[in-house]
Short mmCIF file of C-alpha atoms in Angstrom, two decimals:
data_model
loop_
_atom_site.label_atom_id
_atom_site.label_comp_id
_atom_site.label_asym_id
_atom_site.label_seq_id
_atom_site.Cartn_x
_atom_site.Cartn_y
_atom_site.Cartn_z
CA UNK A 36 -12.63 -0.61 3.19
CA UNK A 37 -15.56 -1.82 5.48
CA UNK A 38 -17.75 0.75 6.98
CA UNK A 39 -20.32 -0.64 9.60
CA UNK A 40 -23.34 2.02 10.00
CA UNK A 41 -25.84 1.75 12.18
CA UNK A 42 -29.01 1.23 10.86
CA UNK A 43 -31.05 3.77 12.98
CA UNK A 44 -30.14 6.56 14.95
CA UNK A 45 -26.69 6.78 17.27
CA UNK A 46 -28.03 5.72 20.27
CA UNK A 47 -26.27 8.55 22.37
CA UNK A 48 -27.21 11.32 20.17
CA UNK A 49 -30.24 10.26 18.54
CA UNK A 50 -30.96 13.94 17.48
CA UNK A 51 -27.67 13.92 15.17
CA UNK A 52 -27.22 12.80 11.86
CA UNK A 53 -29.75 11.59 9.28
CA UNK A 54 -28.89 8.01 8.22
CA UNK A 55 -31.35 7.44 5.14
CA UNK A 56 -28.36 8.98 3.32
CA UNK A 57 -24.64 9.08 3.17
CA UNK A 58 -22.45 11.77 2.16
CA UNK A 59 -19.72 11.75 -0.04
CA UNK A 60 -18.10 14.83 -0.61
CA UNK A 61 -18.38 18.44 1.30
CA UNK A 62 -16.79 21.19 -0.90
CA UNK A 63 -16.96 24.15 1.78
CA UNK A 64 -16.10 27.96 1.22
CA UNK A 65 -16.03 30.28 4.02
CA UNK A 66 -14.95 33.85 4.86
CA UNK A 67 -14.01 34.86 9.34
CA UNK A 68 -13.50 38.13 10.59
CA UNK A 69 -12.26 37.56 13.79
CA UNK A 70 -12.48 40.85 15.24
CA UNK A 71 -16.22 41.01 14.82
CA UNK A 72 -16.34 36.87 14.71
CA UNK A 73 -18.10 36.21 11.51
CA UNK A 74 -18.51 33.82 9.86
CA UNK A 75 -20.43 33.60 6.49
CA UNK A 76 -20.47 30.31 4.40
CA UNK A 77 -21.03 27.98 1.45
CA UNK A 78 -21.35 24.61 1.06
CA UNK A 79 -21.55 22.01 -1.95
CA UNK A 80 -22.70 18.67 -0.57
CA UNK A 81 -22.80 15.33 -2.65
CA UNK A 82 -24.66 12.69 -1.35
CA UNK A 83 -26.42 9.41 -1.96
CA UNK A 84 -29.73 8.31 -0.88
CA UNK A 85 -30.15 5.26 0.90
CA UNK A 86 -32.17 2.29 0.25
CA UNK A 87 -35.55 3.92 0.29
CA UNK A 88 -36.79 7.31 -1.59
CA UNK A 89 -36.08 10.44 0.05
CA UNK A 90 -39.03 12.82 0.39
CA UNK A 91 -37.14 14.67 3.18
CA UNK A 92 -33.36 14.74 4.98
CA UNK A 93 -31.90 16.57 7.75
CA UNK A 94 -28.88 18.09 8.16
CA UNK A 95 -27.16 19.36 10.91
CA UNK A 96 -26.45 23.27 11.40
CA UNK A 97 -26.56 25.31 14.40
CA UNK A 98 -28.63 28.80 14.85
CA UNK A 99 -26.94 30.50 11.65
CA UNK A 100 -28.51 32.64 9.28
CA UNK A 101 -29.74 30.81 5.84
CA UNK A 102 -29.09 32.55 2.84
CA UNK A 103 -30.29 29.97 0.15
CA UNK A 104 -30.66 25.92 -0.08
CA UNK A 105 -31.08 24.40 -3.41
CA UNK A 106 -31.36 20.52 -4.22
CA UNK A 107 -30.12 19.33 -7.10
CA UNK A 108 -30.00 23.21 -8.77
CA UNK A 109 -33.73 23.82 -7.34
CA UNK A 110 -35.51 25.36 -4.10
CA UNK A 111 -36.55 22.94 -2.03
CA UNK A 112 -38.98 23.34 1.42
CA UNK A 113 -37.10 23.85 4.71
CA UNK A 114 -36.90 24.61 8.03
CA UNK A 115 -34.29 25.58 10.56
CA UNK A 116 -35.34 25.66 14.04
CA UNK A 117 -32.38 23.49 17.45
CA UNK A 118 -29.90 22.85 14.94
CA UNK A 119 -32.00 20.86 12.47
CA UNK A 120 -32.03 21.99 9.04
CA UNK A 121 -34.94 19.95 7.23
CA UNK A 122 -35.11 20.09 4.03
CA UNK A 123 -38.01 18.82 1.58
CA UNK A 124 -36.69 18.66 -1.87
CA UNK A 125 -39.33 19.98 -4.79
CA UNK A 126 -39.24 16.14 -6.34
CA UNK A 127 -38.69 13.23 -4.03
CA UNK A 128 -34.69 11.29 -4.54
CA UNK A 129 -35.43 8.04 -5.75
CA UNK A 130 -33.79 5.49 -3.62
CA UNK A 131 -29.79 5.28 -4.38
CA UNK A 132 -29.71 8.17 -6.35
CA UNK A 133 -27.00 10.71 -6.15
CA UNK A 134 -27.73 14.48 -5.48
CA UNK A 135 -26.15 17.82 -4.56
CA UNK A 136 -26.98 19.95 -1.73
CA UNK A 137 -26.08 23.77 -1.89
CA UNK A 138 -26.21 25.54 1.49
CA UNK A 139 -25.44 29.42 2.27
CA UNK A 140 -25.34 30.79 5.49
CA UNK A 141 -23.83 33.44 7.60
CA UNK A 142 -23.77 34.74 11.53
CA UNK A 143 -21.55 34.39 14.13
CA UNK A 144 -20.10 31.04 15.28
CA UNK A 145 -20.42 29.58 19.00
CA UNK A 146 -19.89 26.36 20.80
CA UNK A 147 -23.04 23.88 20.40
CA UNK A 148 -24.45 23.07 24.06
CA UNK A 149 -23.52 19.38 24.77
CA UNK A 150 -23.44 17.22 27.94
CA UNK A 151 -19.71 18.48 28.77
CA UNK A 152 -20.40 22.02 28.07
CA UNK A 153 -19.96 24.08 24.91
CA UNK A 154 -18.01 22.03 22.13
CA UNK A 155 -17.11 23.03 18.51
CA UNK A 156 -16.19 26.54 17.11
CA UNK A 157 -14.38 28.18 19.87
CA UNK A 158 -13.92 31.84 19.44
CA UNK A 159 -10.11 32.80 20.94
CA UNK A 160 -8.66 36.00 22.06
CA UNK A 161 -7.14 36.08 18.58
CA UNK A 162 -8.12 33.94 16.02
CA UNK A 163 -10.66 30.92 16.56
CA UNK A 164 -10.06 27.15 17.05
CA UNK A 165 -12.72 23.94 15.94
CA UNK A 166 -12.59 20.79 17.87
CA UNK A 167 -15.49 18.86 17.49
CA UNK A 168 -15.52 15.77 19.12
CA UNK A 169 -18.25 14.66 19.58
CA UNK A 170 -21.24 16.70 18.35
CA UNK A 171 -19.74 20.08 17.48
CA UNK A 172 -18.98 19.90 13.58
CA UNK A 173 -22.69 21.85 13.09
CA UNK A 174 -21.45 24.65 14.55
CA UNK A 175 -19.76 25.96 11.70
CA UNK A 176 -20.77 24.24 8.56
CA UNK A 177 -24.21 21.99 7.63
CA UNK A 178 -23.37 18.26 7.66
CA UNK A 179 -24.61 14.86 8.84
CA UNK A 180 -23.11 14.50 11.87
CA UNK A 181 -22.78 10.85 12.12
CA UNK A 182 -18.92 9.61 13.03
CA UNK A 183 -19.69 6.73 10.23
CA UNK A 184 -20.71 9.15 7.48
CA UNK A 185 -17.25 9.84 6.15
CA UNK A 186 -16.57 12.15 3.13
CA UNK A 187 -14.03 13.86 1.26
CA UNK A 188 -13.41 17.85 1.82
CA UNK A 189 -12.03 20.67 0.03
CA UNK A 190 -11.73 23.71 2.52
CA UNK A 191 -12.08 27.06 1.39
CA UNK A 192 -11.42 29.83 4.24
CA UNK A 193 -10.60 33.51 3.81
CA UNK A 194 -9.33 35.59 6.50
CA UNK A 195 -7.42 38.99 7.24
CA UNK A 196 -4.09 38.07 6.06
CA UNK A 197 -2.34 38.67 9.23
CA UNK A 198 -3.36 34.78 10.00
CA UNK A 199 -3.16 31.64 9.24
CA UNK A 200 -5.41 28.90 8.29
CA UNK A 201 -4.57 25.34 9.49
CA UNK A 202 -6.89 22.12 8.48
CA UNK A 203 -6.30 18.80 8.30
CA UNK A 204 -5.11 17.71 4.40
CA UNK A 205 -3.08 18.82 2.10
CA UNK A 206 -2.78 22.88 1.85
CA UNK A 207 -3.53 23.28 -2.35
CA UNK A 208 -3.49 27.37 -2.32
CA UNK A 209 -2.78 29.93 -0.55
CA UNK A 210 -3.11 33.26 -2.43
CA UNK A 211 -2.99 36.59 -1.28
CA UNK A 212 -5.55 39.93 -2.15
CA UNK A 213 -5.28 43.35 -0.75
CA UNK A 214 -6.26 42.45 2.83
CA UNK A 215 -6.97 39.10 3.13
CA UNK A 216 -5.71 35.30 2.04
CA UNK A 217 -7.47 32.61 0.77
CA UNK A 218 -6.52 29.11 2.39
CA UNK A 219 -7.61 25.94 0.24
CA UNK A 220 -7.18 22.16 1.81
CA UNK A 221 -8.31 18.74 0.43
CA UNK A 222 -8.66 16.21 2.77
CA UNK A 223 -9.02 13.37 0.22
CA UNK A 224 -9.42 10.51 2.51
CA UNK A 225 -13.01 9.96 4.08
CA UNK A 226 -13.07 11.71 7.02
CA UNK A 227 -16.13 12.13 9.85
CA UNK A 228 -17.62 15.13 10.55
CA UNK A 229 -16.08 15.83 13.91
CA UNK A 230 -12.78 15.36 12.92
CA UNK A 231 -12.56 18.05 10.32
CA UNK A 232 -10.18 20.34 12.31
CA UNK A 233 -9.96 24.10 12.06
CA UNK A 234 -7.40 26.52 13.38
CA UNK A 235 -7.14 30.07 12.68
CA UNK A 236 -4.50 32.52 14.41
CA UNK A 237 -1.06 33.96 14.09
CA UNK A 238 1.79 31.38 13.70
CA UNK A 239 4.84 30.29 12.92
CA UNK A 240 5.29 27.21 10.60
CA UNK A 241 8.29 24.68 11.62
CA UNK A 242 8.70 20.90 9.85
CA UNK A 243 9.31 18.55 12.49
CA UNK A 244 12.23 16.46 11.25
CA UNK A 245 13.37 15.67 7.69
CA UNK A 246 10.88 13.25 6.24
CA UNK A 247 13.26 11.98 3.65
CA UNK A 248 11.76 10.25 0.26
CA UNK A 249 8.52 8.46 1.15
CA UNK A 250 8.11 10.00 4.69
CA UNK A 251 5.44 11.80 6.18
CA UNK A 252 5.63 15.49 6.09
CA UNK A 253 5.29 16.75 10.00
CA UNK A 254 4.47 20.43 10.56
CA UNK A 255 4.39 22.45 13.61
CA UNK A 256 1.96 25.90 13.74
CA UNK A 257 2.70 27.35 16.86
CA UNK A 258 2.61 31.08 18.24
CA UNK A 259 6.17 32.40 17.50
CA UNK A 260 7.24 33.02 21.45
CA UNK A 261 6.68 29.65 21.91
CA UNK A 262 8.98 27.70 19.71
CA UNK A 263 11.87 26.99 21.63
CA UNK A 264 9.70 25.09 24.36
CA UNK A 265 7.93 22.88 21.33
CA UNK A 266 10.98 22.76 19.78
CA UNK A 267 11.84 20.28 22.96
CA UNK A 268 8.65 18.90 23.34
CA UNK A 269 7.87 17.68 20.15
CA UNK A 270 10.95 16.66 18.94
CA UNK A 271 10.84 13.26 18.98
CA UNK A 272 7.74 12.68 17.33
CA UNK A 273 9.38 11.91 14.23
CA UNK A 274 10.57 8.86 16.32
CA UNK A 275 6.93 8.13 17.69
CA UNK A 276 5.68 8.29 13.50
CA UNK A 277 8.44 5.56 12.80
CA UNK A 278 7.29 3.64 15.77
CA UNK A 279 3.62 3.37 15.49
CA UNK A 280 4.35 2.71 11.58
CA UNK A 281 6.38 -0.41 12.22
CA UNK A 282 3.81 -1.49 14.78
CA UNK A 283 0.29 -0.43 13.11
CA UNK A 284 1.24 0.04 9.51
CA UNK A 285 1.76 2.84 7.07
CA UNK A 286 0.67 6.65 8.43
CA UNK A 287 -2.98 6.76 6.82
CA UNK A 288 -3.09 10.17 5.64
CA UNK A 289 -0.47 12.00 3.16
CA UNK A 290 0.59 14.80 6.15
CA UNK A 291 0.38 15.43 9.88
CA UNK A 292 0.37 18.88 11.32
CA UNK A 293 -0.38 20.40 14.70
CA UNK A 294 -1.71 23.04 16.00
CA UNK A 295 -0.82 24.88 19.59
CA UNK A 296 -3.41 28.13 20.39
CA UNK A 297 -2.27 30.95 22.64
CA UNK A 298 -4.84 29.83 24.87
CA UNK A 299 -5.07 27.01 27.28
CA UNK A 300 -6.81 23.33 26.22
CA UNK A 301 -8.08 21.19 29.11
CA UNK A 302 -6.87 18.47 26.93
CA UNK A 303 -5.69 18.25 23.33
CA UNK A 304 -8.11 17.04 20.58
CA UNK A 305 -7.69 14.95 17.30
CA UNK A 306 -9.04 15.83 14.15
CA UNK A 307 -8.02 13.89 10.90
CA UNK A 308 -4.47 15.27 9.82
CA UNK A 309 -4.42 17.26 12.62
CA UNK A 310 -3.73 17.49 16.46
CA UNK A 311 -4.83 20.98 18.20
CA UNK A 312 -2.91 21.38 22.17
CA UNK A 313 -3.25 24.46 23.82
CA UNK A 314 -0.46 26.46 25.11
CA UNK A 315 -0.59 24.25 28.54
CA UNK A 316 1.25 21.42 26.60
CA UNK A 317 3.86 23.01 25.59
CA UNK A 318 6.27 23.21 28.66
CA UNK A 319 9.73 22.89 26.95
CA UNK A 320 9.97 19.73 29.83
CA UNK A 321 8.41 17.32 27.61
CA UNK A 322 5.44 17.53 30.09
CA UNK A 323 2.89 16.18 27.79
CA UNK A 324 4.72 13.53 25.71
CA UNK A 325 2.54 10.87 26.52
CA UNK A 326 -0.57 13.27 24.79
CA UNK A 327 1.65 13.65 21.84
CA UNK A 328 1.91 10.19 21.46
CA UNK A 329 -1.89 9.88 21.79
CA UNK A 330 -3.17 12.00 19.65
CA UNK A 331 -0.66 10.50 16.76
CA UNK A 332 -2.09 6.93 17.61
CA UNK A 333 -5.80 8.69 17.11
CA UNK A 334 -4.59 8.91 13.46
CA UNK A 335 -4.50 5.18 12.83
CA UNK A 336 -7.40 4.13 15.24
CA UNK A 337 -10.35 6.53 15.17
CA UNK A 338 -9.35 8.49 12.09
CA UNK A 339 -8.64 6.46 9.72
CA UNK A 340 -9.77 3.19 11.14
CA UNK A 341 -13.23 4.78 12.65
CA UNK A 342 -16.17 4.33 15.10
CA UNK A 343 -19.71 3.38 13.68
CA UNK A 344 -21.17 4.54 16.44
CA UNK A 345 -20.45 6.50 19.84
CA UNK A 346 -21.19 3.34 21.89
CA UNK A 347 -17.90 1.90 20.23
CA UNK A 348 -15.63 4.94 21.66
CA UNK A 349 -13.38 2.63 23.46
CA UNK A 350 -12.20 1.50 20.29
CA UNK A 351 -10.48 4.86 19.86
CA UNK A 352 -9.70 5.57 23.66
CA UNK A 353 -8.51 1.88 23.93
CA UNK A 354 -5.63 2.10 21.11
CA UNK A 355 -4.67 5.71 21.93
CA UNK A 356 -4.28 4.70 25.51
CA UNK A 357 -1.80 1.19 24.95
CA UNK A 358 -0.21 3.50 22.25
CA UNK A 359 1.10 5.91 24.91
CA UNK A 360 2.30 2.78 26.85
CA UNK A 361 4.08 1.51 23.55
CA UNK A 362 5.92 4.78 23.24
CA UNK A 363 7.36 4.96 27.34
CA UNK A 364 8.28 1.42 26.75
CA UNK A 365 10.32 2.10 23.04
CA UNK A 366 11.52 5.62 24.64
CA UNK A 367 12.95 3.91 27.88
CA UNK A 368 10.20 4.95 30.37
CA UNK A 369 7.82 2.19 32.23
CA UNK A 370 6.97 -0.56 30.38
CA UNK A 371 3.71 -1.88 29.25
CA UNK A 372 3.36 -4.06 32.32
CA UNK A 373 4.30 -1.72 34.68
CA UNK A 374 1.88 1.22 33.17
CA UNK A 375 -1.07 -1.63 32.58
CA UNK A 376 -0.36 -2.77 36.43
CA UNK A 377 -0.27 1.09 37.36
CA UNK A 378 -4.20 1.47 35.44
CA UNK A 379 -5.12 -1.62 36.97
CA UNK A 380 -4.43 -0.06 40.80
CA UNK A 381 -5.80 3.04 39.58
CA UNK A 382 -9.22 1.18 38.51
CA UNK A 383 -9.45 -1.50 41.43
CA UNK A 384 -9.87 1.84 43.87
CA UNK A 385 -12.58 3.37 41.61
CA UNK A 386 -16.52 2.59 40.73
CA UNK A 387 -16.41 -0.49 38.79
CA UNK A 388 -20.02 -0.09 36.91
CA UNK A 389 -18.72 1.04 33.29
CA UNK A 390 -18.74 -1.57 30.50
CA UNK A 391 -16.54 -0.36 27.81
CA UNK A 392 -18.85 -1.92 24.97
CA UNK A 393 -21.57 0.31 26.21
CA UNK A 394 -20.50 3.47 28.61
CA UNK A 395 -23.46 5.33 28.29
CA UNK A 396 -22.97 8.59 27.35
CA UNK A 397 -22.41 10.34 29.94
CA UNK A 398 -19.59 8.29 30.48
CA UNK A 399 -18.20 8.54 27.13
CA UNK A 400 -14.80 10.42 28.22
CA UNK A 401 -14.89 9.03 31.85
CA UNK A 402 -10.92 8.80 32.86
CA UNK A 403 -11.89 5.05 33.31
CA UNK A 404 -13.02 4.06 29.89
CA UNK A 405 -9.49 5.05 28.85
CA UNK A 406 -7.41 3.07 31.60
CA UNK A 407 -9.73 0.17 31.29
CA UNK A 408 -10.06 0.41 27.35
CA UNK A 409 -5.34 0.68 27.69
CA UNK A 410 -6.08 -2.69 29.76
CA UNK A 411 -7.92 -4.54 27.54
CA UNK A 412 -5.77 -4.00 24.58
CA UNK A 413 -3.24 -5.27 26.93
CA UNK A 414 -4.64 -8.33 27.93
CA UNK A 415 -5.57 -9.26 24.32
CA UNK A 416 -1.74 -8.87 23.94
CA UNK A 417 -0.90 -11.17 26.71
CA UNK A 418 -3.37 -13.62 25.19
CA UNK A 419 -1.94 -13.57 21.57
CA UNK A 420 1.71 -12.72 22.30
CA UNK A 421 3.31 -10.10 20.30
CA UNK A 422 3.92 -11.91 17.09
CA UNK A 423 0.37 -12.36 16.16
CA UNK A 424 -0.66 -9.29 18.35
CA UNK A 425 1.05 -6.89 16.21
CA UNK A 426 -0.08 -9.07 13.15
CA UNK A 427 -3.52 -8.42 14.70
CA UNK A 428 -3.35 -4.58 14.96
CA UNK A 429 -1.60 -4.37 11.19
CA UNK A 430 -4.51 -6.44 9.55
CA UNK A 431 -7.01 -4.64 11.81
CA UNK A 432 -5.66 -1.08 10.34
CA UNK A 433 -5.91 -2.53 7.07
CA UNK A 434 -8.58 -4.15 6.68
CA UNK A 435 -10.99 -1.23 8.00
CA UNK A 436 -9.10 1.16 6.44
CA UNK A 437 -10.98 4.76 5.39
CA UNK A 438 -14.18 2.73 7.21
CA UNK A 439 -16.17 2.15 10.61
CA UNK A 440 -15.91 -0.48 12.81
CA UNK A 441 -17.80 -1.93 15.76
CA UNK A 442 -16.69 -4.26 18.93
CA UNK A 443 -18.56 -7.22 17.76
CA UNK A 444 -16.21 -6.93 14.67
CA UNK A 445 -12.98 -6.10 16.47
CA UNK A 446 -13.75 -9.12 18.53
CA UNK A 447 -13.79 -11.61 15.69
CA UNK A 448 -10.81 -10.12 13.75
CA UNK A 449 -9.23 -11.09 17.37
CA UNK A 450 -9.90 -14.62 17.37
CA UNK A 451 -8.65 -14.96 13.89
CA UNK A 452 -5.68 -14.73 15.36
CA UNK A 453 -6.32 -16.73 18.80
CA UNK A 454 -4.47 -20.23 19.46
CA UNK A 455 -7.59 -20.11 21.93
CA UNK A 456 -11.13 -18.67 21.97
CA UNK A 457 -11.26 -15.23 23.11
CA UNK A 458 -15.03 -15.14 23.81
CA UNK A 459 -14.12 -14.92 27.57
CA UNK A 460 -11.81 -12.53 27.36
CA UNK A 461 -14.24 -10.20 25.75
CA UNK A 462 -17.11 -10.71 27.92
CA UNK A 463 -14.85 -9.78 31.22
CA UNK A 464 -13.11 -6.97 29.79
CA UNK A 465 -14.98 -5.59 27.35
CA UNK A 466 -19.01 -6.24 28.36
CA UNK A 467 -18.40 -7.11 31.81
CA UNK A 468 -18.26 -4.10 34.62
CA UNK A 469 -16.12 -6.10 37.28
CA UNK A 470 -12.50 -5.30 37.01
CA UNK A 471 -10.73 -8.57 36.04
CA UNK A 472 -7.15 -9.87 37.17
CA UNK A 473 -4.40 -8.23 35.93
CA UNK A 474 -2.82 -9.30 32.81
CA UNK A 475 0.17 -10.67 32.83
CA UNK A 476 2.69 -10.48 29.65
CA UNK A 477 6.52 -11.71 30.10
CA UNK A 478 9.08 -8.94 30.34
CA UNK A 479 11.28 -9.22 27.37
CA UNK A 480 14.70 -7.47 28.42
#
């Protein structure tokens, strides 16, 4: 594993996170009533102090209720005021030392405010849906929201048991008493914060395929009057998990599941072990195959193989992007030349001021980033071949895998692999804004 943190604060969201320590394990118990949406909550953090002594830390929790904080079994000083829990421990942590957080609180879970509107705990008509990306894991549990702080999580959540509980991870328990069920998930691999996925409603559970000895179990929670349209439109995902296994490398987690919400999603969101659409994409047509594919590629680059900061986004967006172009091409739609040369019209007619090593934030989920980031994994394509392209991607999966990476050290795992230097090729696509020519590869029939 190599995880690449940035020293400082994340330069787009300098408010977020806390990086004088790392976390290593959230152990999180919760009880939601929908009806009333409530939401009250523990939390048992381990984490490690960085390289100096800690006299104080932040974590990140939005405007709940705090029941009690102790550090390492004692009361510490705190206070709570935009989101920022600050906490003073009775005896400074001496530098590198481990220590245990314990966090109660309770009220009733919204949306944080972001740049693109509310993001994070969504209350639904009937049950409630988390997808964080990027700054929304604090509003439902304390954490330190930095994408490179990865941890291990064991999920607690109670609810009337008329629903169900979907997470990313493995589903340990699931027991049963009087009114209510208790859910329990590990996630064991290190996961960030905003991918820590959260669905609550009333399904119905299908496995997608026969995984055979070895496979990856693939499970569908869907609202019941909707199964024979994902029934269509999901059924060949088993094909697209065989695919981007051959050409990335082994799935990264031990499951996949996703999630479809009565309600409508302007577009579907990742979490680790988990994909959340909303009832939109699911069209019995196969309208939204191409997202499927997506967010199944998010589980190798982005997940598993994540950003160490948001400036590197494209990293995700990039992969995610050629991946759906992979899939029409395997599936017998347009090939990867004819979608890259469709992106590259798109893009020639639009602004051409984003550089994809640096979007700014505001530009973070700009349509453009993911065309041009699609591009540029093309062109690095043409410029290897496929041989030592797909040799490329497999040692780039494994190398960083369960870590963080950056574009400076994407860009030298690339010319490991180079006949030629690929310096060029980087600075025009990647940190230059002008649109370059587009990449050619030869058709193979």
């Amino acid at each position: 594993m190599a995880v690449q943190q940035s020293a400082g604060p994340d330069p787009y969201f300098p408010d977020n996170g806390d990086p004088r320590y790392r976390v290593h394990r959230y152990e999180l118990t919760l009880d939601y009533r929908p009806g009333p949406n409530r939401l009250s909550g523990s939390a048992r953090i381990n984490a490690i102090a960085g390289r100096a002594p800690l006299t104080e830390f932040q974590l990140d929790l939005a405007d709940f209720k705090i029941g009690r904080i102790r550090v390492d079994g004692r009361q510490p000083h705190y206070t709570h005021r935009g989101g920022r829990l600050r906490v003073k421990p009775a005896k400074p942590l001496r530098a590198g030392a481990a220590f245990t957080v314990e966090v109660h609180w309770s009220g009733n879970p919204k949306p944080v405010a972001s740049p693109w509107g509310g993001i994070g705990w969504e209350e639904l008509a009937d049950g409630a849906l988390v997808a964080s990306q990027p700054i929304g894991a604090p509003s439902w549990y304390p954490c330190n929201d930095r994408p490179a702080d990865k941890a291990s999580y064991l999920i607690s959540v109670t609810t009337p048991s008329a629903y169900a509980v979907v997470s990313g991870g493995r589903l340990l328990t699931r027991t049963t008493k009087a009114s209510t069920t208790t859910w329990v998930y590990e996630q064991s691999a290190p996961t960030s914060s905003y991918l820590v996925g959260l669905a609550i409603g009333k399904f119905q559970t299908v496995l997608l395929g026969d995984p055979g000895p070895g496979g990856v179990p693939q499970h569908g929670h869907i609202p019941a009057h909707l199964l024979p349209e994902f029934s269509r439109d999901f059924a060949r995902q088993p094909a697209m998990m065989e695919l981007f296994q051959e050409l990335f490398g082994p799935y990264p987690f031990e499951e996949y599941a996703v999630a479809v919400t009565e309600e409508e999603l302007d577009v579907p969101v990742e979490a680790q072990g988990l994909s959340l659409f909303g009832s939109n994409h699911v069209d019995g047509a196969r309208g939204s195959e191409r997202l499927v594919a997506h967010e199944l590629a998010h589980q190798w680059f982005g997940n598993s193989v994540s950003i160490a900061d948001w400036r590197q986004i494209w990293l995700n967006e990039g992969f995610a992007k050629y991946a759906e172009w992979l899939w029409s091409e395997h599936s017998g739609g347009r090939s990867t030349q004819q979608l890259a040369a469709a992106a590259h019209r798109l893009l020639a007619g639009l602004p051409q001021d984003l550089r994809l090593a640096d979007p700014g934030r505001r530009s973070m989920f700009d349509d453009r980033l993911y065309e041009r980031g699609g591009l540029t994994v093309h062109a690095v394509r043409c410029a290897l071949g496929d041989d030592a392209f797909f040799r490329m991607l497999r040692g780039w999966v494994r190398l960083h895998r369960n870590g963080s990476v950056t574009t400076a050290a994407f860009t030298e795992h690339v010319a490991r692999f180079a006949d030629e230097p690929v310096h060029g090729l980087f600075e025009a696509w990647v940190y230059g804004a002008k649109l370059p020519p587009l990449p050619m590869r030869l058709e193979v029939p």
